[in-house]
mmCIF file of C-alpha atoms in Angstrom:
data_model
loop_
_atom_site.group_PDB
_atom_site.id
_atom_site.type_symbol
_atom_site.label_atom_id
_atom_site.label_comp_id
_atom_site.label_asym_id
_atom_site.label_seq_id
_atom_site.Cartn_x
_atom_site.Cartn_y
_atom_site.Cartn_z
ATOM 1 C CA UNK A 1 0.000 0.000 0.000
ATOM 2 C CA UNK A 2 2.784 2.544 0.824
ATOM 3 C CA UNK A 3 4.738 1.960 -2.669
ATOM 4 C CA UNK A 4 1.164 2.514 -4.114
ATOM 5 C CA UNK A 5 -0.267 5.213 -2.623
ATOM 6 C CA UNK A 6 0.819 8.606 -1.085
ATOM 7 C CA UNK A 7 -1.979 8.392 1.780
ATOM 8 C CA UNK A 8 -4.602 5.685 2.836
ATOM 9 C CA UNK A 9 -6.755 5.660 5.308
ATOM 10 C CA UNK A 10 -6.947 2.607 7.086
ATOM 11 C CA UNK A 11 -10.719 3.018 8.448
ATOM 12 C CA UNK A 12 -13.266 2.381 6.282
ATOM 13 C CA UNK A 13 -15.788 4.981 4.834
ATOM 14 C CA UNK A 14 -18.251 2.434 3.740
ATOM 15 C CA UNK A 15 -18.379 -1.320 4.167
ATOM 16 C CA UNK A 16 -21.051 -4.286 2.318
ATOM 17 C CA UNK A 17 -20.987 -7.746 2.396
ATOM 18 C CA UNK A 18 -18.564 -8.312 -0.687
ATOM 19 C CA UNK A 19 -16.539 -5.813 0.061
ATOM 20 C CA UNK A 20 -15.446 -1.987 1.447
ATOM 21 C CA UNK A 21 -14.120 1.478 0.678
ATOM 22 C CA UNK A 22 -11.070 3.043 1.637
ATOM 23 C CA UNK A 23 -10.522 6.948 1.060
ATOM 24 C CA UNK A 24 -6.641 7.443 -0.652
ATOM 25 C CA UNK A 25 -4.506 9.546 -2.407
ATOM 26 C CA UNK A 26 -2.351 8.868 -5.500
ATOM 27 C CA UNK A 27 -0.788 10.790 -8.181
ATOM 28 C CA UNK A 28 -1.840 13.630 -6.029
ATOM 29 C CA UNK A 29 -5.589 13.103 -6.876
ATOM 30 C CA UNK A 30 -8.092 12.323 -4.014
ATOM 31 C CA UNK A 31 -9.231 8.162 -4.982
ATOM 32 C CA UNK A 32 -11.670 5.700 -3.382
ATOM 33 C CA UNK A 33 -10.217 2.311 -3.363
ATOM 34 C CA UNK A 34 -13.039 -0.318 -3.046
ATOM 35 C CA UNK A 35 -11.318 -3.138 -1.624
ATOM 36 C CA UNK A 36 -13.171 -6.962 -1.513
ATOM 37 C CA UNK A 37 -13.178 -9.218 1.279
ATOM 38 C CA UNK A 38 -10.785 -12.188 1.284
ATOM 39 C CA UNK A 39 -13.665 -14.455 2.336
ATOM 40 C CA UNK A 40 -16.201 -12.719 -0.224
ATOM 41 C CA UNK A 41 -16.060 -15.909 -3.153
ATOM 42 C CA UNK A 42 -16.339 -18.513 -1.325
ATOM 43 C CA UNK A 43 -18.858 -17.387 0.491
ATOM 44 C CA UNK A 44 -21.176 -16.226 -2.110
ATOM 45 C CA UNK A 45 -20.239 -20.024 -3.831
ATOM 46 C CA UNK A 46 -21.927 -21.646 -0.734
ATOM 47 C CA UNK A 47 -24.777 -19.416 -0.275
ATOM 48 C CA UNK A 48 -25.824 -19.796 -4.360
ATOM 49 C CA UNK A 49 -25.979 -23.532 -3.407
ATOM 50 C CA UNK A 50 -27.868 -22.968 -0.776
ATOM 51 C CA UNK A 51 -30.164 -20.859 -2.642
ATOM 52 C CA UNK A 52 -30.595 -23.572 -5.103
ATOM 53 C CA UNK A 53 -31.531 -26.354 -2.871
ATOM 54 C CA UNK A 54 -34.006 -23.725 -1.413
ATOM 55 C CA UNK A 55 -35.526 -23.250 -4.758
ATOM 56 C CA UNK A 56 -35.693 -26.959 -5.256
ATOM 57 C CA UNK A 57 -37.901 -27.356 -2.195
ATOM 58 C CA UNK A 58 -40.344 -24.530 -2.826
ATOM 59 C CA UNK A 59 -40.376 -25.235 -6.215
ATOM 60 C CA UNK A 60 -41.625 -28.703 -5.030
ATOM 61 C CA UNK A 61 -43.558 -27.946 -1.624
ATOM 62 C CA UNK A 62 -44.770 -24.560 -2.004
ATOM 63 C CA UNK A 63 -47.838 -24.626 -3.959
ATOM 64 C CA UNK A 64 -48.161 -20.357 -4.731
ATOM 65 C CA UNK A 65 -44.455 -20.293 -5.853
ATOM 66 C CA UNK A 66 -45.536 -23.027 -8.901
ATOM 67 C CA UNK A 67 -46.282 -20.058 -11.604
ATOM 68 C CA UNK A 68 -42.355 -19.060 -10.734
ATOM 69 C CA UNK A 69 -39.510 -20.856 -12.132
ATOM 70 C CA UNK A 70 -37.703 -20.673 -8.874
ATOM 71 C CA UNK A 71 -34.294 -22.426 -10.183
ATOM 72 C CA UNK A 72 -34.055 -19.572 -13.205
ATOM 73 C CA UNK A 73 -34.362 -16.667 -10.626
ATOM 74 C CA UNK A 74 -31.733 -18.459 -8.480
ATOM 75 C CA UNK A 75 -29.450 -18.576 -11.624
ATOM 76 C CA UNK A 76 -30.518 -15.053 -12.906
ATOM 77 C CA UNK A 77 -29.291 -13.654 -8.955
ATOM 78 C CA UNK A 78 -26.116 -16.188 -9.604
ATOM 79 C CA UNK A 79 -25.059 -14.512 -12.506
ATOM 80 C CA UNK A 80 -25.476 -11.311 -11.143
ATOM 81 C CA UNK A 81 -23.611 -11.444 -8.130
ATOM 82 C CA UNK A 82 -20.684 -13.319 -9.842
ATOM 83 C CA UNK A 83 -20.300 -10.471 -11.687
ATOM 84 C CA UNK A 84 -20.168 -7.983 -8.979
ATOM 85 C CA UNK A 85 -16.991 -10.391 -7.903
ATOM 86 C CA UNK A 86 -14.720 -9.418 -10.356
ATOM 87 C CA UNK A 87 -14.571 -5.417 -10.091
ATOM 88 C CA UNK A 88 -13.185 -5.042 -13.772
ATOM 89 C CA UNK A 89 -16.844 -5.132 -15.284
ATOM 90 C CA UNK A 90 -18.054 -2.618 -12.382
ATOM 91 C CA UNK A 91 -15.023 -0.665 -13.827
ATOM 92 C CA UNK A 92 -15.661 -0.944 -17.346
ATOM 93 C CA UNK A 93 -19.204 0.138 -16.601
ATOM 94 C CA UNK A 94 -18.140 2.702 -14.913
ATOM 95 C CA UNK A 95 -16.264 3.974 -17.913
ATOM 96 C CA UNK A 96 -19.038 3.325 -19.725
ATOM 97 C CA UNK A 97 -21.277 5.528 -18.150
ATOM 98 C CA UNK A 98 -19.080 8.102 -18.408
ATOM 99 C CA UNK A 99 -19.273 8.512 -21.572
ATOM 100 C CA UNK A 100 -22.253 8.997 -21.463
ATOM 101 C CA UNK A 101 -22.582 11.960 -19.315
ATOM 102 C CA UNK A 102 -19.013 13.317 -20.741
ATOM 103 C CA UNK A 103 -20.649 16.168 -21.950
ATOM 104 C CA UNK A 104 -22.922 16.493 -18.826
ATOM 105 C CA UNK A 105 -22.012 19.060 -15.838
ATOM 106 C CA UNK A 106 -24.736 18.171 -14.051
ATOM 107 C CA UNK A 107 -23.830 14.340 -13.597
ATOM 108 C CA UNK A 108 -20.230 13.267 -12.180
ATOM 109 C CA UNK A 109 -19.037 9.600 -12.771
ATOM 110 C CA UNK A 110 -15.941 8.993 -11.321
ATOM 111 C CA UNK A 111 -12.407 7.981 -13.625
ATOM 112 C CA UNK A 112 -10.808 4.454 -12.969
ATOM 113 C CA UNK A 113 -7.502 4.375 -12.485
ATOM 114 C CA UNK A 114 -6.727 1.550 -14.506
ATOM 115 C CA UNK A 115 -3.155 0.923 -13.835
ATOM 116 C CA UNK A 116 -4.211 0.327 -9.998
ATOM 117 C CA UNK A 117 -7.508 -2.150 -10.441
ATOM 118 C CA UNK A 118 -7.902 -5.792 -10.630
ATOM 119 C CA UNK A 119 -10.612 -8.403 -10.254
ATOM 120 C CA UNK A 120 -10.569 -7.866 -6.210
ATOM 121 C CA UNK A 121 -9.832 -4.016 -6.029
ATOM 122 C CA UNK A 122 -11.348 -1.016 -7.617
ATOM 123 C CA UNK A 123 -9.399 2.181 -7.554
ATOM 124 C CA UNK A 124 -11.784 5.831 -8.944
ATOM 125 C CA UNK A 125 -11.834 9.281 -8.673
ATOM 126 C CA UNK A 126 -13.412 10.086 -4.837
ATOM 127 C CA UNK A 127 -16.416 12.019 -5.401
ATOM 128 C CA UNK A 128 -17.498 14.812 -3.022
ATOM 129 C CA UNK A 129 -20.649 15.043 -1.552
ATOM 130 C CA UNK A 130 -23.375 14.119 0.682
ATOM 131 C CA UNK A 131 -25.336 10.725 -0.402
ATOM 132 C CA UNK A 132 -28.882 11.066 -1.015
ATOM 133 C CA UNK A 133 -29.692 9.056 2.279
ATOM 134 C CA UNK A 134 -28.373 11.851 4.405
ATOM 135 C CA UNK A 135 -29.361 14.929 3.324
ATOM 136 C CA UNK A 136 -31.729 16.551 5.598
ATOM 137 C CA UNK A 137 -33.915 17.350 2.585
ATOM 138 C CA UNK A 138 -36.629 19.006 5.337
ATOM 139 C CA UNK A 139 -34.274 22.172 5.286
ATOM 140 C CA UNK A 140 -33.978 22.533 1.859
ATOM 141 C CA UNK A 141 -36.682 24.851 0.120
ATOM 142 C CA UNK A 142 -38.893 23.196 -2.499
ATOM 143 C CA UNK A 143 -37.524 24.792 -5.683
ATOM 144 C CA UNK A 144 -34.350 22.847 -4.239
ATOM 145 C CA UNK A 145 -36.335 19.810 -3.663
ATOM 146 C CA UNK A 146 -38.142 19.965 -7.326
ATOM 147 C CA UNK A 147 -34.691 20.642 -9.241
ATOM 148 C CA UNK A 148 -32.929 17.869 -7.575
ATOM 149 C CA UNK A 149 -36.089 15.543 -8.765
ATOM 150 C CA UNK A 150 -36.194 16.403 -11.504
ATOM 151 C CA UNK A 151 -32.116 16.160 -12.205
ATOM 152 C CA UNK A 152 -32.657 12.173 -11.042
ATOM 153 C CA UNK A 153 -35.443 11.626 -13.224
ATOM 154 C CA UNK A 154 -33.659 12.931 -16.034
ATOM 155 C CA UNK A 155 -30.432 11.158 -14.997
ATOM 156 C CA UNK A 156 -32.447 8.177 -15.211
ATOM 157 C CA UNK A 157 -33.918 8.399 -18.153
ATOM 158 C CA UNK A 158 -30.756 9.591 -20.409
ATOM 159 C CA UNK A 159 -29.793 6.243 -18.923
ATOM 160 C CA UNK A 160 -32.240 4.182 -20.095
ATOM 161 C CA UNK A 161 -33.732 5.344 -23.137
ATOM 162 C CA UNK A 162 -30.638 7.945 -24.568
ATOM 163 C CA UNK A 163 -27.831 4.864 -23.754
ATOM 164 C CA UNK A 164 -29.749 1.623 -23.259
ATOM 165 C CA UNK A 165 -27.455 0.905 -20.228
ATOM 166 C CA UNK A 166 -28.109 2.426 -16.859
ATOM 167 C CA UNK A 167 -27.362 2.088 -12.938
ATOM 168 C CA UNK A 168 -29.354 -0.802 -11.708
ATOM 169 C CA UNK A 169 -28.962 -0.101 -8.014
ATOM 170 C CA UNK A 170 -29.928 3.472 -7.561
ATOM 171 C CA UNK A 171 -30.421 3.460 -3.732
ATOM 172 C CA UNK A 172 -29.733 6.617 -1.456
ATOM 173 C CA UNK A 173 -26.314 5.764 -0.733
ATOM 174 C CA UNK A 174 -25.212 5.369 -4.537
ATOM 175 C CA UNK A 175 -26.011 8.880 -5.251
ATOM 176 C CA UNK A 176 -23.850 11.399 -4.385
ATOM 177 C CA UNK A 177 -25.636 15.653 -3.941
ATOM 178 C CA UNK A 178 -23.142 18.092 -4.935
ATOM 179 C CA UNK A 179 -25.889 20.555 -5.030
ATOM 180 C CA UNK A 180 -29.632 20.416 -6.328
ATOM 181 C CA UNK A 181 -28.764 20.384 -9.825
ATOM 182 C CA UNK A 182 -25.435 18.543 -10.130
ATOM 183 C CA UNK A 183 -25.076 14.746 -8.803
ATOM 184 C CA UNK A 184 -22.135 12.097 -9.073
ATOM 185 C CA UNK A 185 -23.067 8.307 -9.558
ATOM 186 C CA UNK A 186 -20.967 5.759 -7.818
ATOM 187 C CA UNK A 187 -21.552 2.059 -7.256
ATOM 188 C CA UNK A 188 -21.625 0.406 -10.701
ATOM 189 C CA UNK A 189 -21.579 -3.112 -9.507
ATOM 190 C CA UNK A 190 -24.889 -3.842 -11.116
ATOM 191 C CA UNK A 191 -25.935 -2.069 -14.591
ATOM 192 C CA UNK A 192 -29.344 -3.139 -16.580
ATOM 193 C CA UNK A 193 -29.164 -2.806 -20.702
ATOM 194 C CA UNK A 194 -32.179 -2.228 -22.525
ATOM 195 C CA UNK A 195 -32.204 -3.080 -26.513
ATOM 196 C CA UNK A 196 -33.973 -0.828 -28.604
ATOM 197 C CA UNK A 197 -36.709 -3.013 -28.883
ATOM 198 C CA UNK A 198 -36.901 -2.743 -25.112
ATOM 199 C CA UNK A 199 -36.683 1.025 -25.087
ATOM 200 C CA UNK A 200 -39.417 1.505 -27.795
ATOM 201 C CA UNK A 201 -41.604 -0.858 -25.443
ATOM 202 C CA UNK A 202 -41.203 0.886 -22.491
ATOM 203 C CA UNK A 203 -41.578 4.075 -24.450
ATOM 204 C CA UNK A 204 -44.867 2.974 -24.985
ATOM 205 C CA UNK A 205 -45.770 1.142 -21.620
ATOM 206 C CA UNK A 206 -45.497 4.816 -20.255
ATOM 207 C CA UNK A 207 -47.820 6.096 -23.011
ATOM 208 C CA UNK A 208 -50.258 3.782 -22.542
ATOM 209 C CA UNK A 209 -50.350 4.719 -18.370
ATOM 210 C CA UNK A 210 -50.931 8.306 -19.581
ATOM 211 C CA UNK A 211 -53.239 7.546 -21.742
ATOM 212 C CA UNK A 212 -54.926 4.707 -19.422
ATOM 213 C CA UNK A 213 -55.060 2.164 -22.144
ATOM 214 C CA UNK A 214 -55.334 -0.371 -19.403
ATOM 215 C CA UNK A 215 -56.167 -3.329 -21.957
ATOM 216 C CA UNK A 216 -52.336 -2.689 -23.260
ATOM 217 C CA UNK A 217 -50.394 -2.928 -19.855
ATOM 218 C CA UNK A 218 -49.680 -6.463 -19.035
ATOM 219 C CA UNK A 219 -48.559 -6.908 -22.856
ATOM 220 C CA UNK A 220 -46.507 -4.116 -22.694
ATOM 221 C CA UNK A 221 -45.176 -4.490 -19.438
ATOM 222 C CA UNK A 222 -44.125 -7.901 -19.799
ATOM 223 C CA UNK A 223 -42.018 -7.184 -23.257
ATOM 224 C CA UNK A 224 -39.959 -4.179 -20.633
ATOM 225 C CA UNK A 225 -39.487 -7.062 -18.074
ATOM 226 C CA UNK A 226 -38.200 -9.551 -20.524
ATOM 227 C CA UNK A 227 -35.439 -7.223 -21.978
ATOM 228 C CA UNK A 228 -33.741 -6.272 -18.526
ATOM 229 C CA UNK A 229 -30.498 -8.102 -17.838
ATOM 230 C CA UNK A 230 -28.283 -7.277 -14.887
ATOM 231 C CA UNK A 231 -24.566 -7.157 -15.855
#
């Protein structure tokens, strides 16, 4: 760590099951260094198994769970969290998302720093701010409050129907406030892509709310659900 970086702080600012983030300092530019546990594969390995024995049994014993291939959303999870393992895919979407909001002063995505990430640690840009989950939006007027709404929503959907590929786990603590019209994005371990098939259907899934063409939901609806896959 000391041949790699000028400063690193030893506590953690965050910490999750698979891994946690370290707040560090190299090539004189301010970097989080998301660093995975040592225990983190193996563990996932067992619980998966686990997971599919349990579908086995409620696929079997659990007579409301029969319209559900339980086994396929065991795999679908599966492949999703293996993913999230190796930290050069949540890297190269990272990279890919900042493309697209390159041109976007609004949005920050962080850089990778390439030369210092592998499979088990992620090295980016540290991005300032207050996560969405803290902010004490009760002092904050509402033309602050209607901006910053509005600046997610549109995040959002550049995401999904500008690029196709957007930020599947949007929770509080994944989005950074700089301010009520300027966010940064962080967490890429799990990104959805939408075909334009997909888009054109979910283009017209929200139509059809507006419009309450009721009759056309389920259809439309399920064509959107089929076309989402977690990377």
């Amino acid at each position: 760590i000391d041949e790699i970086f000028e400063r690193f702080d030893d506590t953690p600012v965050a910490a999750a099951s698979i891994g946690q983030v370290h707040r560090a300092r190299i090539g004189g530019r301010e970097v989080a260094v998301k660093v995975q546990r040592p225990e983190a594969h193996d563990t996932i390995t067992a619980d998966i198994a686990l997971l599919h024995q349990l579908a086995r049994v409620a696929a079997q014993r659990v007579r409301r769970l029969r319209f559900i291939d339980t086994s396929a959303v065991v795999d679908e999870f599966a492949k999703a969290i293996r993913q999230e393992l190796d930290y050069r895919v949540e890297a190269r979407n990272v990279q890919a998302a900042s493309q697209v909001f390159a041109d976007d002063d609004h949005v920050v995505v962080p850089q990778v720093h390439w030369q210092v990430t592998t499979a088990r640690v992620l090295v980016l840009d540290w991005v300032d701010g207050q996560t969405l989950g803290r902010l004490d939006l009760a002092t904050w007027s509402d033309g602050d409050r209607t901006t910053l709404a509005a600046r997610l929503s549109d995040t959002w959907m550049r995401m999904v129907f500008g690029a196709g590929t957007f930020h599947a786990d949007p929770h509080p603590a994944n989005i950074i406030v700089q301010g009520p019209d300027r966010i940064g994005l962080i967490d890429f371990g799990m990104v959805g892509q939408l075909s334009t098939r997909d888009r054109q259907a979910a283009v017209h899934l929200f139509l059809d709310c507006v419009d309450q063409n009721l009759e056309r939901l389920p259809r439309r609806a399920a064509v959107v659900g089929g076309g989402y896959i977690a990377v």
